[in-house]
Tab-separated table of C-alpha atoms in Angstrom:
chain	number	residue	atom	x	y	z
A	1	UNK	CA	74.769	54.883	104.974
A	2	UNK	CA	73.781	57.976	107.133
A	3	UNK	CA	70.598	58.681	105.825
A	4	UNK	CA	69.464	60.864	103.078
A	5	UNK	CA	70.120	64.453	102.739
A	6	UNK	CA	67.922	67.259	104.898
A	7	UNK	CA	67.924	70.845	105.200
A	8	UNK	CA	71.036	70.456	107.577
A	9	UNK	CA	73.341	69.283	104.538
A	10	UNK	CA	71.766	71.953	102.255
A	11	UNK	CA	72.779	74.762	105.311
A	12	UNK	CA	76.225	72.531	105.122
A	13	UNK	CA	76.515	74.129	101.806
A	14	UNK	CA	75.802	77.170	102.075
A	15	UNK	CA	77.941	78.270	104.540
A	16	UNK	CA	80.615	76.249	102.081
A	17	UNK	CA	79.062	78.557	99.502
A	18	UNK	CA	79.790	81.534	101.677
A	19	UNK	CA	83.249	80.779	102.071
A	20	UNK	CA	84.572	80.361	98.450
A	21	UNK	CA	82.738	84.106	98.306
A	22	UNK	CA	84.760	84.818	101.221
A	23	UNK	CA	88.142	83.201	99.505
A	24	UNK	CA	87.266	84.477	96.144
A	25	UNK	CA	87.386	88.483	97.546
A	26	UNK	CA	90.555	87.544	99.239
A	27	UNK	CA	91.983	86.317	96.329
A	28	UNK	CA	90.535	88.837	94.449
A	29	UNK	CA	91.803	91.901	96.550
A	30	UNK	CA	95.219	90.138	97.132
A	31	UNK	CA	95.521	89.282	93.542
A	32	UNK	CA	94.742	92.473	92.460
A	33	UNK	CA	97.357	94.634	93.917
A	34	UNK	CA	99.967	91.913	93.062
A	35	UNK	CA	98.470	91.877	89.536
A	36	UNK	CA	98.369	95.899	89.485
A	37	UNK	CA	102.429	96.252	90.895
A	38	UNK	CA	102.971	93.631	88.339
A	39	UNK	CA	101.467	95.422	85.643
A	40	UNK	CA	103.468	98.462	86.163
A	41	UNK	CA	106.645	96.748	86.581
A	42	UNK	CA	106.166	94.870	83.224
A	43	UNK	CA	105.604	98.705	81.688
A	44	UNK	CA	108.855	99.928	83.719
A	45	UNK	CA	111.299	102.207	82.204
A	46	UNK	CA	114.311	99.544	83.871
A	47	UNK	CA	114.980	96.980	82.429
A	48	UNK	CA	115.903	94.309	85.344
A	49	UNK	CA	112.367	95.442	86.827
A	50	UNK	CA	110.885	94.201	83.491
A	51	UNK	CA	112.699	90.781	83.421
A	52	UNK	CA	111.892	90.136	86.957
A	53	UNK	CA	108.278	90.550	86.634
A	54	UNK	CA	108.541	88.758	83.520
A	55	UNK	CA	109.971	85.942	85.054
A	56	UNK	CA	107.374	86.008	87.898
A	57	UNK	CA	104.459	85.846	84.999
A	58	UNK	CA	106.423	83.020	83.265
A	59	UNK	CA	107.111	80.809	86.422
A	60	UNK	CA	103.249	81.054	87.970
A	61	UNK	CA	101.365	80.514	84.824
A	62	UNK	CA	103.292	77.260	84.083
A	63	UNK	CA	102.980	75.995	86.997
A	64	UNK	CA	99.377	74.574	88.211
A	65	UNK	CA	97.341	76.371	91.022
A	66	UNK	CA	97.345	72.899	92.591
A	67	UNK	CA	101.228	72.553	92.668
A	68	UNK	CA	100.976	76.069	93.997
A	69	UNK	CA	98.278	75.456	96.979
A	70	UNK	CA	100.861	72.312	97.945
A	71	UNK	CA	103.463	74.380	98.347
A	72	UNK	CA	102.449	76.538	100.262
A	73	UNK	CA	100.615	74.400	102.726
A	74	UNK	CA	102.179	71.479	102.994
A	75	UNK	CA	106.300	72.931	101.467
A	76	UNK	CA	105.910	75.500	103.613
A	77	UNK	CA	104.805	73.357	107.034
A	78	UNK	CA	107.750	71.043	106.218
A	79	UNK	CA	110.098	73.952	106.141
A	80	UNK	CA	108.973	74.405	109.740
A	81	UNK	CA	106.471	77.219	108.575
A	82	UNK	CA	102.819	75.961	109.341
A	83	UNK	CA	100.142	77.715	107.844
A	84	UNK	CA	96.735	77.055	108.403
A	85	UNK	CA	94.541	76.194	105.167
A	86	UNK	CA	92.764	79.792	104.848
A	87	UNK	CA	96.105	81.251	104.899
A	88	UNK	CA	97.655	78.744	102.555
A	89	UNK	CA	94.750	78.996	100.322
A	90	UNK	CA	94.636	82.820	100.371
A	91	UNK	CA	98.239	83.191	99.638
A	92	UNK	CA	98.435	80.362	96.963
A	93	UNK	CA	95.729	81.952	95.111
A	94	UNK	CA	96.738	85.967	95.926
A	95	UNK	CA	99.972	84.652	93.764
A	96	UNK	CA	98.399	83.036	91.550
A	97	UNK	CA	95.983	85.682	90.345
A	98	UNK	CA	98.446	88.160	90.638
A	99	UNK	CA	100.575	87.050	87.833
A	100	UNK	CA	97.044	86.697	85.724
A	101	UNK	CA	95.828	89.932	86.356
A	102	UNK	CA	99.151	91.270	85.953
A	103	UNK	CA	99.312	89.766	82.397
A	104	UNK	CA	95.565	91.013	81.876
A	105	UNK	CA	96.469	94.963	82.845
A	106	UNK	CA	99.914	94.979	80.990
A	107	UNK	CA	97.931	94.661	77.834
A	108	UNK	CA	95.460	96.871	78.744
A	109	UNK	CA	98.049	99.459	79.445
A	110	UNK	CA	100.018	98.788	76.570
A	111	UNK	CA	96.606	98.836	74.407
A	112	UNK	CA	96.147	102.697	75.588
A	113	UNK	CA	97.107	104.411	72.046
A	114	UNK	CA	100.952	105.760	71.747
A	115	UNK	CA	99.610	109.304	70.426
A	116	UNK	CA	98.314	109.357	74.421
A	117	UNK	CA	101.417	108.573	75.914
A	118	UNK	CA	103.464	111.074	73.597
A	119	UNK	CA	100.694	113.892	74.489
A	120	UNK	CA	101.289	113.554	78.112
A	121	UNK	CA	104.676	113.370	77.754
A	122	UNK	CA	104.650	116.662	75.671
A	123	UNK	CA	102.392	118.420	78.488
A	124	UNK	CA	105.486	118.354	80.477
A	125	UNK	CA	103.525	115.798	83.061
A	126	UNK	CA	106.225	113.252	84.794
A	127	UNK	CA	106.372	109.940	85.046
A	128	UNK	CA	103.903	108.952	87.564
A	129	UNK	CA	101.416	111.899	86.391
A	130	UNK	CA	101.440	110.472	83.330
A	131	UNK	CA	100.522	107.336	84.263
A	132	UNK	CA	98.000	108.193	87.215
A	133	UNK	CA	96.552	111.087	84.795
A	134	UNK	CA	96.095	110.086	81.399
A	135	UNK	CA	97.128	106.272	81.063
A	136	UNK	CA	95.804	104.666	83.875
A	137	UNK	CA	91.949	106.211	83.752
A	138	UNK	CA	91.726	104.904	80.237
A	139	UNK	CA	93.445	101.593	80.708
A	140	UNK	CA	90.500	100.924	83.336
A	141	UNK	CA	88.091	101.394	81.252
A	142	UNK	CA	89.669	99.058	78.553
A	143	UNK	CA	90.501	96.328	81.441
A	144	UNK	CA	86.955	96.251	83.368
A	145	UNK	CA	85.570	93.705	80.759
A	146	UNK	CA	88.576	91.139	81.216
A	147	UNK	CA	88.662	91.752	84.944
A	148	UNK	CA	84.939	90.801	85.261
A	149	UNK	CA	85.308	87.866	83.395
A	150	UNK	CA	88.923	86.429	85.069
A	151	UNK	CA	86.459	86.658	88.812
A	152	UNK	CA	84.765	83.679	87.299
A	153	UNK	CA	88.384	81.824	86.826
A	154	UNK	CA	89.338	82.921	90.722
A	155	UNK	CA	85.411	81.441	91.971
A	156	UNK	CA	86.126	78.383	89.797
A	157	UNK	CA	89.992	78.049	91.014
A	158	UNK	CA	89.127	78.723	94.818
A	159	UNK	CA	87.473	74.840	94.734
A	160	UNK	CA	91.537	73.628	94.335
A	161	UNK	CA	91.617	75.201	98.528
A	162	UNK	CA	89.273	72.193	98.895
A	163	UNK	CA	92.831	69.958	99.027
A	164	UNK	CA	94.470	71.402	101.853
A	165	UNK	CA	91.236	70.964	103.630
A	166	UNK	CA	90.045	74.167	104.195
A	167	UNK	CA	86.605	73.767	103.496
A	168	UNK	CA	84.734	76.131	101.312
A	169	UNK	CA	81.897	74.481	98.601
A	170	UNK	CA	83.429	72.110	97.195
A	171	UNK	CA	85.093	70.417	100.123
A	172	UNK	CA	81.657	70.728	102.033
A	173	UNK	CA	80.187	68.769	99.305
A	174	UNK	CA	82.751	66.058	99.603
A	175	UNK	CA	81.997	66.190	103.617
A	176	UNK	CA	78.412	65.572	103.166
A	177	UNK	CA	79.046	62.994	100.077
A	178	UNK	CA	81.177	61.137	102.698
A	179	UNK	CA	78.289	60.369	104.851
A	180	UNK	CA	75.545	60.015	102.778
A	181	UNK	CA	77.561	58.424	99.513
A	182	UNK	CA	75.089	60.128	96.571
A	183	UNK	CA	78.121	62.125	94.607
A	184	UNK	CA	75.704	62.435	91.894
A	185	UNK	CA	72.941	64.401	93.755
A	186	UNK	CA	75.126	66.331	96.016
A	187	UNK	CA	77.975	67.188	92.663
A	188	UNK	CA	75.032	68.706	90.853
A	189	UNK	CA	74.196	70.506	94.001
A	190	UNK	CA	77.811	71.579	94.467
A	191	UNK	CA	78.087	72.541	90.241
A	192	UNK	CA	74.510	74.301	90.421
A	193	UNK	CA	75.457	76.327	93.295
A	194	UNK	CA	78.953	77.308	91.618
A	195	UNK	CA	76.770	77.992	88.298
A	196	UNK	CA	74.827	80.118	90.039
A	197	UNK	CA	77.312	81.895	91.120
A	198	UNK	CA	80.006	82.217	87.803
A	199	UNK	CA	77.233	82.476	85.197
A	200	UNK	CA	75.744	86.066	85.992
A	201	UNK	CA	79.283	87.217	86.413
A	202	UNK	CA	79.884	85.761	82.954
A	203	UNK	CA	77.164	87.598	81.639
A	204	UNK	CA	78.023	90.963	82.898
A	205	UNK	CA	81.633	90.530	81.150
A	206	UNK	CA	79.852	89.841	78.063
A	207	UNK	CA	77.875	92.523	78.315
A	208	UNK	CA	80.405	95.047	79.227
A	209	UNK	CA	82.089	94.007	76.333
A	210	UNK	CA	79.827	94.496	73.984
A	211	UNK	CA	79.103	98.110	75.546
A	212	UNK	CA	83.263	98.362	75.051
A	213	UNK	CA	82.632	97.832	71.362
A	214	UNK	CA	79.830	100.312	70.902
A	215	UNK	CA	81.838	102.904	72.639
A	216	UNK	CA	84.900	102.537	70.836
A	217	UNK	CA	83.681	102.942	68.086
A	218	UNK	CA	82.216	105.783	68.527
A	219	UNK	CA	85.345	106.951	69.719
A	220	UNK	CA	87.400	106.043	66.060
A	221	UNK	CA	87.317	109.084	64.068
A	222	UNK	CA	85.353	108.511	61.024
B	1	UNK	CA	115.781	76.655	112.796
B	2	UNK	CA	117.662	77.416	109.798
B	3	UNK	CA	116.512	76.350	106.828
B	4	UNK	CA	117.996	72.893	105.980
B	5	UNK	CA	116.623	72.063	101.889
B	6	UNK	CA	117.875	68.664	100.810
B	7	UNK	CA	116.987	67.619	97.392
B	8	UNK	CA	119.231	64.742	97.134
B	9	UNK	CA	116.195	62.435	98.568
B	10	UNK	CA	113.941	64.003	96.201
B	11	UNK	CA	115.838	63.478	93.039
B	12	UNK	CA	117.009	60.007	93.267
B	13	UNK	CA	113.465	59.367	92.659
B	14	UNK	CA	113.453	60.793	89.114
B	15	UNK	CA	112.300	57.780	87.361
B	16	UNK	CA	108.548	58.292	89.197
B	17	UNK	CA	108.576	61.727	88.371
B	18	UNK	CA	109.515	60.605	84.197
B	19	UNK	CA	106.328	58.601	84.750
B	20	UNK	CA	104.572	61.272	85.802
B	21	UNK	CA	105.363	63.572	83.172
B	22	UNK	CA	104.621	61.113	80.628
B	23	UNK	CA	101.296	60.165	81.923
B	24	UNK	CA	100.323	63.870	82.437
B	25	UNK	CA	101.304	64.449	78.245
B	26	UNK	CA	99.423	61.254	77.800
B	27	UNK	CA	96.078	62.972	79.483
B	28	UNK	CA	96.588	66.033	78.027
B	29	UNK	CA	96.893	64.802	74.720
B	30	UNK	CA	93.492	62.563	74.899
B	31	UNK	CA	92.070	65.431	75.924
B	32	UNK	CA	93.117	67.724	73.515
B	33	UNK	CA	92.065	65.130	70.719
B	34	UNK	CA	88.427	64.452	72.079
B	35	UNK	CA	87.602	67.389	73.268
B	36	UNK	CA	89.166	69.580	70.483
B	37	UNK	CA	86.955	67.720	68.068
B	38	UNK	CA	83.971	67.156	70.849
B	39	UNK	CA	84.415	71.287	70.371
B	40	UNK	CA	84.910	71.964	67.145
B	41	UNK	CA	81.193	70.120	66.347
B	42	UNK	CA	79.766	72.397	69.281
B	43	UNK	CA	80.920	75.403	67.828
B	44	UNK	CA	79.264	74.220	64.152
B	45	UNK	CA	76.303	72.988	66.514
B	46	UNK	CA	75.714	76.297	67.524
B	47	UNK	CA	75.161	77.861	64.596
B	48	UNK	CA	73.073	75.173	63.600
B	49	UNK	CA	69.740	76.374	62.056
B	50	UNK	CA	67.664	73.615	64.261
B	51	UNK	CA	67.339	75.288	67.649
B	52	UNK	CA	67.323	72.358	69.898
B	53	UNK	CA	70.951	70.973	69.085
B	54	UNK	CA	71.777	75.170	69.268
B	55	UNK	CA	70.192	75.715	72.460
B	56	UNK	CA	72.040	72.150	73.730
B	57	UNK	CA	75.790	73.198	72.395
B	58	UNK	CA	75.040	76.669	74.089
B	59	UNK	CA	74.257	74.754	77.339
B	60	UNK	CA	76.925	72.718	77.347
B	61	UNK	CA	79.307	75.424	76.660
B	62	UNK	CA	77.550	77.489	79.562
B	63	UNK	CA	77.574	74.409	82.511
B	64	UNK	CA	81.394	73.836	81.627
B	65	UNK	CA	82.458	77.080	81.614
B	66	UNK	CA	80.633	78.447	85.148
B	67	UNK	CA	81.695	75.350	87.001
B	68	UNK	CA	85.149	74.214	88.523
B	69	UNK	CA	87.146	71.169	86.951
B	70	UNK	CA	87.265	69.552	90.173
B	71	UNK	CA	83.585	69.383	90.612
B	72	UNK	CA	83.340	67.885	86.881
B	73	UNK	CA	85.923	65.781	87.699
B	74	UNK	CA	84.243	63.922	90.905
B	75	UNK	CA	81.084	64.294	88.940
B	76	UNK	CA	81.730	62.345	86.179
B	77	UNK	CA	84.415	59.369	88.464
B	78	UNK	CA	82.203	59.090	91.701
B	79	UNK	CA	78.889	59.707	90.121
B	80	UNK	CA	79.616	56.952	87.192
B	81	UNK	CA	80.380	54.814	89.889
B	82	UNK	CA	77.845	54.859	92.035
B	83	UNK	CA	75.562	53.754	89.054
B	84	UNK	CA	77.766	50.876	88.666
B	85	UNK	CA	80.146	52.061	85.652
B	86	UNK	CA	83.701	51.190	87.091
B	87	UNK	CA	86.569	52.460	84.942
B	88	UNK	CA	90.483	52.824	85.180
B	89	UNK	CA	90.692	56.704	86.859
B	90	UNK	CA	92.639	57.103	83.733
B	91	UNK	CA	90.132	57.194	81.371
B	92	UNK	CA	87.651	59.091	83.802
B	93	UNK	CA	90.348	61.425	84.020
B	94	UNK	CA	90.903	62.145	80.074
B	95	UNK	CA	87.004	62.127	79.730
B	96	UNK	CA	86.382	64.488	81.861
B	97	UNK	CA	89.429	66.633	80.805
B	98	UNK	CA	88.160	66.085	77.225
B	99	UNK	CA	84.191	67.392	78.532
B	100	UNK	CA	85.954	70.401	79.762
B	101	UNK	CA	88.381	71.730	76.871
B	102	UNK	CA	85.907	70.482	74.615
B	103	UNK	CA	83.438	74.051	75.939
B	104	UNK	CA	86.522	76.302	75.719
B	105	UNK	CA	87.223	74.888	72.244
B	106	UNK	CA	83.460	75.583	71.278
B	107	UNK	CA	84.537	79.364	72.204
B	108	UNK	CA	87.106	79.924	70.509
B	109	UNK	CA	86.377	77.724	67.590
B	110	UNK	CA	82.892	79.949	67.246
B	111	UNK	CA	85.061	83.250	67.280
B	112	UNK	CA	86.904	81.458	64.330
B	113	UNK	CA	84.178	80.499	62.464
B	114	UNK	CA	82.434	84.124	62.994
B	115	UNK	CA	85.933	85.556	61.979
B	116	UNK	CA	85.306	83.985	57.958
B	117	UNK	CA	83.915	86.561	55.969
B	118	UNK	CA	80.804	85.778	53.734
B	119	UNK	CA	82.562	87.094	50.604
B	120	UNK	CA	84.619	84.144	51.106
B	121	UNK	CA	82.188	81.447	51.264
B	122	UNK	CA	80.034	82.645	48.707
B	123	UNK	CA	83.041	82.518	46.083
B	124	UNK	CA	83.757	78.827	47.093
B	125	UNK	CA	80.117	78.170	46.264
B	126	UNK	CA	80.447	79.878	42.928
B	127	UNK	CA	83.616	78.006	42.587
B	128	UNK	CA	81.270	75.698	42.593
B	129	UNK	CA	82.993	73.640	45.725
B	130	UNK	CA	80.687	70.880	47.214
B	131	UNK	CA	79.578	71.729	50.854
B	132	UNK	CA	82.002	69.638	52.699
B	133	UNK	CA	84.598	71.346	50.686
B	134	UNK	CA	83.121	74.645	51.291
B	135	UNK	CA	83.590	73.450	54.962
B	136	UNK	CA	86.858	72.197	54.937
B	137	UNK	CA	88.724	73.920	52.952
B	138	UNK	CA	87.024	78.031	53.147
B	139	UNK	CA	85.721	77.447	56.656
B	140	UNK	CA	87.421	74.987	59.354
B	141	UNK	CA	90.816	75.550	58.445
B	142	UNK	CA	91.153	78.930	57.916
B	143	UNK	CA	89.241	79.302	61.371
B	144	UNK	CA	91.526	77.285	63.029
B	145	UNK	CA	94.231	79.375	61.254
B	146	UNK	CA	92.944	82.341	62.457
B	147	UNK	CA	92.395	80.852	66.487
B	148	UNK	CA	95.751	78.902	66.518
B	149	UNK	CA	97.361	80.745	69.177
B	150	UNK	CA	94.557	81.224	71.744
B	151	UNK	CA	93.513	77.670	71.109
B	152	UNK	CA	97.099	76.478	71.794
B	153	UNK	CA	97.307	78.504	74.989
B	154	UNK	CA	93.777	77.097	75.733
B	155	UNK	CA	95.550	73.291	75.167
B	156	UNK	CA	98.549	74.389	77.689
B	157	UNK	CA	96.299	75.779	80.586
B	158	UNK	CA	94.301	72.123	79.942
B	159	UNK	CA	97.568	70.473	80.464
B	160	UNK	CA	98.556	72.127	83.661
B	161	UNK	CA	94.358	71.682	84.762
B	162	UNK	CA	95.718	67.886	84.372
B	163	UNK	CA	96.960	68.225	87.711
B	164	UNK	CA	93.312	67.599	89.710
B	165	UNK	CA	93.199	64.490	88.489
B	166	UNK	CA	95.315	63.110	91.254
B	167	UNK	CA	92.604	64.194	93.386
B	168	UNK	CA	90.882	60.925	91.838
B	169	UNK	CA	94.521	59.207	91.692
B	170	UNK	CA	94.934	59.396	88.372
B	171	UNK	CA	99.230	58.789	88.790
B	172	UNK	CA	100.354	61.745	86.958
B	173	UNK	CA	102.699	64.170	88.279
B	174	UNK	CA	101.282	65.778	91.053
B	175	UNK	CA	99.820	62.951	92.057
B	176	UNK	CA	103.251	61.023	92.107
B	177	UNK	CA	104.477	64.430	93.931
B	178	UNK	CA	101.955	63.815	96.647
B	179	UNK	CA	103.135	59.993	97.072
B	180	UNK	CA	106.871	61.229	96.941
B	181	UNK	CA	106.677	63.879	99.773
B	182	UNK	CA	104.720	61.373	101.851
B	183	UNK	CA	107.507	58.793	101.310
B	184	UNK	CA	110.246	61.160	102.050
B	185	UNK	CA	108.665	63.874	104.193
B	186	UNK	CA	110.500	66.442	101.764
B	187	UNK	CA	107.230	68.162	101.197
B	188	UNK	CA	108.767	71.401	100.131
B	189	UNK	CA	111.776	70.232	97.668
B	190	UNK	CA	109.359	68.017	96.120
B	191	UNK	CA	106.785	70.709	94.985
B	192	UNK	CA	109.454	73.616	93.937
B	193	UNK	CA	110.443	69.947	91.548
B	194	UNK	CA	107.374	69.475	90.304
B	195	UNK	CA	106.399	73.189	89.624
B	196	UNK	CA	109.461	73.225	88.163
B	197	UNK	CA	108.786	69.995	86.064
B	198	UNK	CA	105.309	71.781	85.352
B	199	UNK	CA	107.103	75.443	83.758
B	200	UNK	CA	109.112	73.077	81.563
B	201	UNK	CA	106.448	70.965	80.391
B	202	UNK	CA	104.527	73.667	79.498
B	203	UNK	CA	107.424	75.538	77.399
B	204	UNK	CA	108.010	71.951	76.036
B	205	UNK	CA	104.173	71.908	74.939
B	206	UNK	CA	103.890	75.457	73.567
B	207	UNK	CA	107.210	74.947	71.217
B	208	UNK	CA	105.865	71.687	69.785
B	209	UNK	CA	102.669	73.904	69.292
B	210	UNK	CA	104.739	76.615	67.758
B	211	UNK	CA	106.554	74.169	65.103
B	212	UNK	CA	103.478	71.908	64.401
B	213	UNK	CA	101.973	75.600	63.098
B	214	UNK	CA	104.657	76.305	61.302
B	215	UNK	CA	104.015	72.639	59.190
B	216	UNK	CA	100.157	73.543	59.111
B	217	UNK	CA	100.207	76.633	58.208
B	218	UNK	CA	102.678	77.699	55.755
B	219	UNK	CA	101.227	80.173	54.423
B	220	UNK	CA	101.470	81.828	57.360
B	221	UNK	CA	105.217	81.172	57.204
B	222	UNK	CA	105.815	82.718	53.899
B	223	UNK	CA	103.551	86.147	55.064
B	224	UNK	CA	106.347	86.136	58.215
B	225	UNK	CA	103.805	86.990	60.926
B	226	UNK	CA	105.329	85.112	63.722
B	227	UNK	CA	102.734	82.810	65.830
């Protein structure tokens, strides 16, 4: 065996650690203005714009990420289209989290009360000053809880890029487990490190939401 | 070079990918069964008046839900091996598939239970129900009632999750895919089939969930709210 683990492997990590932050903002950023264009197409006043994006939804949330990440690495390579794994990965998952967050901001949209929609419309504001004026700002506010708590789905998902090889936590875990063969140490490294990570997110969604709540309610008319 | 797709090579293999399929409704219903009830106790657990076995549901919810499959996954297969427990990846697979729907079960299972009004369970008792009737009857199924849908969505995501499992060659479908486009170099054809197979797996999965509430609940049925 090669030894037992030092600070080296534990540096190892953390530059794995680094780069699912690193793939999770891509995915994040990537995801999110698929997600938003998604959202508004699913709200479109055309119909064939609402079936399309529809079917997009549909087809990427029943298929696995992992199908997804295969696909694009090594479908795409055999199609004469190499990628390398960061842009595989990034791509996989920009699609991916697109169709979630589209689903995610559709309701939120949708959730913005009708008597707001009819308002605007009465105000004589168009179409897209509607919706960047009155809609929109409140569907944020309804979608920020949600939003929070789907980033600790994309940190989780971004371990799947570990199969194409490109090598964020996960995959450096596997690295060093190769050498040193302790997968339980080094997994509960690996897990605590992602914990770390996910769990304060997780708690900021549940607090938002619980602020949501409060403010709502003090929003009903009594 | 033009694109030249060629799915002839692919399909003849159909039988594998059959397997596949089967073996990946096989995890995902093992799963679904142990970890739905593995759940269900967590989410009564929690509310448990004793605060250790509160404080340990609440954990176990917490460590599942902030850490990746995958990770679980090689934790429990490579980690139970190396301290000399060797079983069939199969069985690794649906436990650890089982340890991680069981946390998301917990959730939505607590939201459920949370979701029965007192009123309720203080008429059983002056109905003068025994406990585990109270439980059964005023309290678990209604709350499952109430959760179907998310918990059935919940039970589809697990089944498409199924999927990392090859990573410890568990031979469900994508793991046959991955021993399919290495035997035929049709890498692309063979994942667009297997995404495919995936999509209608999972409409398969969320129409047998759609009658199987219609049978359970019937109630609900003769209200006509749809599920």
């Amino acid at each position: 065996m090669g030894g037992s683990l030092n600070a080296n492997h534990l540096l190892f990590l953390g530059q794995g650690a680094l780069w699912t932050i690193g793939l999770s903002a891509i995915a994040l950023i990537g995801g999110g203005l698929v997600g938003f264009l998604i959202a508004l197409a699913r709200v479109s006043p055309n119909k064939l714009v609402r079936l399309t994006s529809g079917a997009y939804v549909q087809l990427v949330q029943g298929t696995p990420l992992l199908v997804i990440m295969f696909l694009g690495f090594f479908g795409l390579a055999a199609l004469g289209f190499p990628m390398t794994p960061l842009a595989a990965a990034g791509a996989s998952l920009t699609i991916y989290v697109g169709a979630y967050f589209g689903e995610i901001w559709r309701g939120c949209i949708q959730s913005v009360p009708r008597p707001q929609w009819e308002a605007a419309e009465g105000l004589g504001l168009s179409r897209t000053q509607r919706m960047l004026k009155v809609i929109l700002p409140q569907a944020v506010r309804i979608a920020t809880p949600p939003t929070v708590g789907f980033m600790v789905q994309i940190i989780k998902n971004t371990s799947l890029a570990s199969v194409v090889g490109f090598v964020e936590l996960a995959r450096s875990g596997q690295i060093i487990n190769n050498s040193l063969f302790e997968p339980f140490l080094i997994y509960a490294i690996v897990a605590v490190i992602y914990f770390a990570l996910c769990f304060p997110i997780s708690l900021l969604s549940r607090r938002l939401e619980r602020r949501m709540g409060v403010g709502r309610a003090k929003l009903m008319p009594t | 070079m033009g694109l030249n797709l060629d799915f002839s090579v692919v399909l003849e293999r159909w039988p594998l990918f059959l397997d596949g399929a089967v073996m990946t409704l096989e995890l995902a219903f093992m799963a679904i069964l142990i970890g739905g009830a593995v759940g269900t106790l967590c989410a009564v657990g929690r509310g448990s008046s004793n605060r250790f076995i509160a404080a340990l549901c609440a954990g176990y919810v917490e460590a599942i839900r902030n850490t990746p499959l995958l990770v679980q996954i090689f934790l429990v297969y490579f980690g139970l091996a190396s301290i000399g427990f060797k079983f069939s990846a199969f069985s690794v697979a649906a436990v650890a598939l089982a340890i991680n729907v069981g946390a998301y079960t917990a959730e939505i299972m607590r939201a459920g239970f949370e979701s029965i009004p007192t009123g309720q369970i203080e008429a059983a008792e002056g109905l003068a129900l025994s406990r585990v009737q109270v439980y059964w009857h005023v309290i678990l199924l209604p709350a499952i009632e109430k959760v179907y849908p998310s918990l059935t969505s919940q039970f589809v995501l697990l089944m498409l999750a199924s999927s990392v499992t090859s990573q410890i060659s568990a031979e469900e479908l994508t793991a046959v895919a991955n021993y399919v486009q290495s035997d035929t170099y049709r890498a692309f054809e063979t994942y667009i089939l297997v995404a495919l197979c995936y999509v209608v797996l999972s409409l398969v999965l969320r129409a047998a969930f759609w009658a199987l509430g219609l049978i359970l609940f019937p109630r609900r049925r003769r209200l006509g709210t749809s599920l």
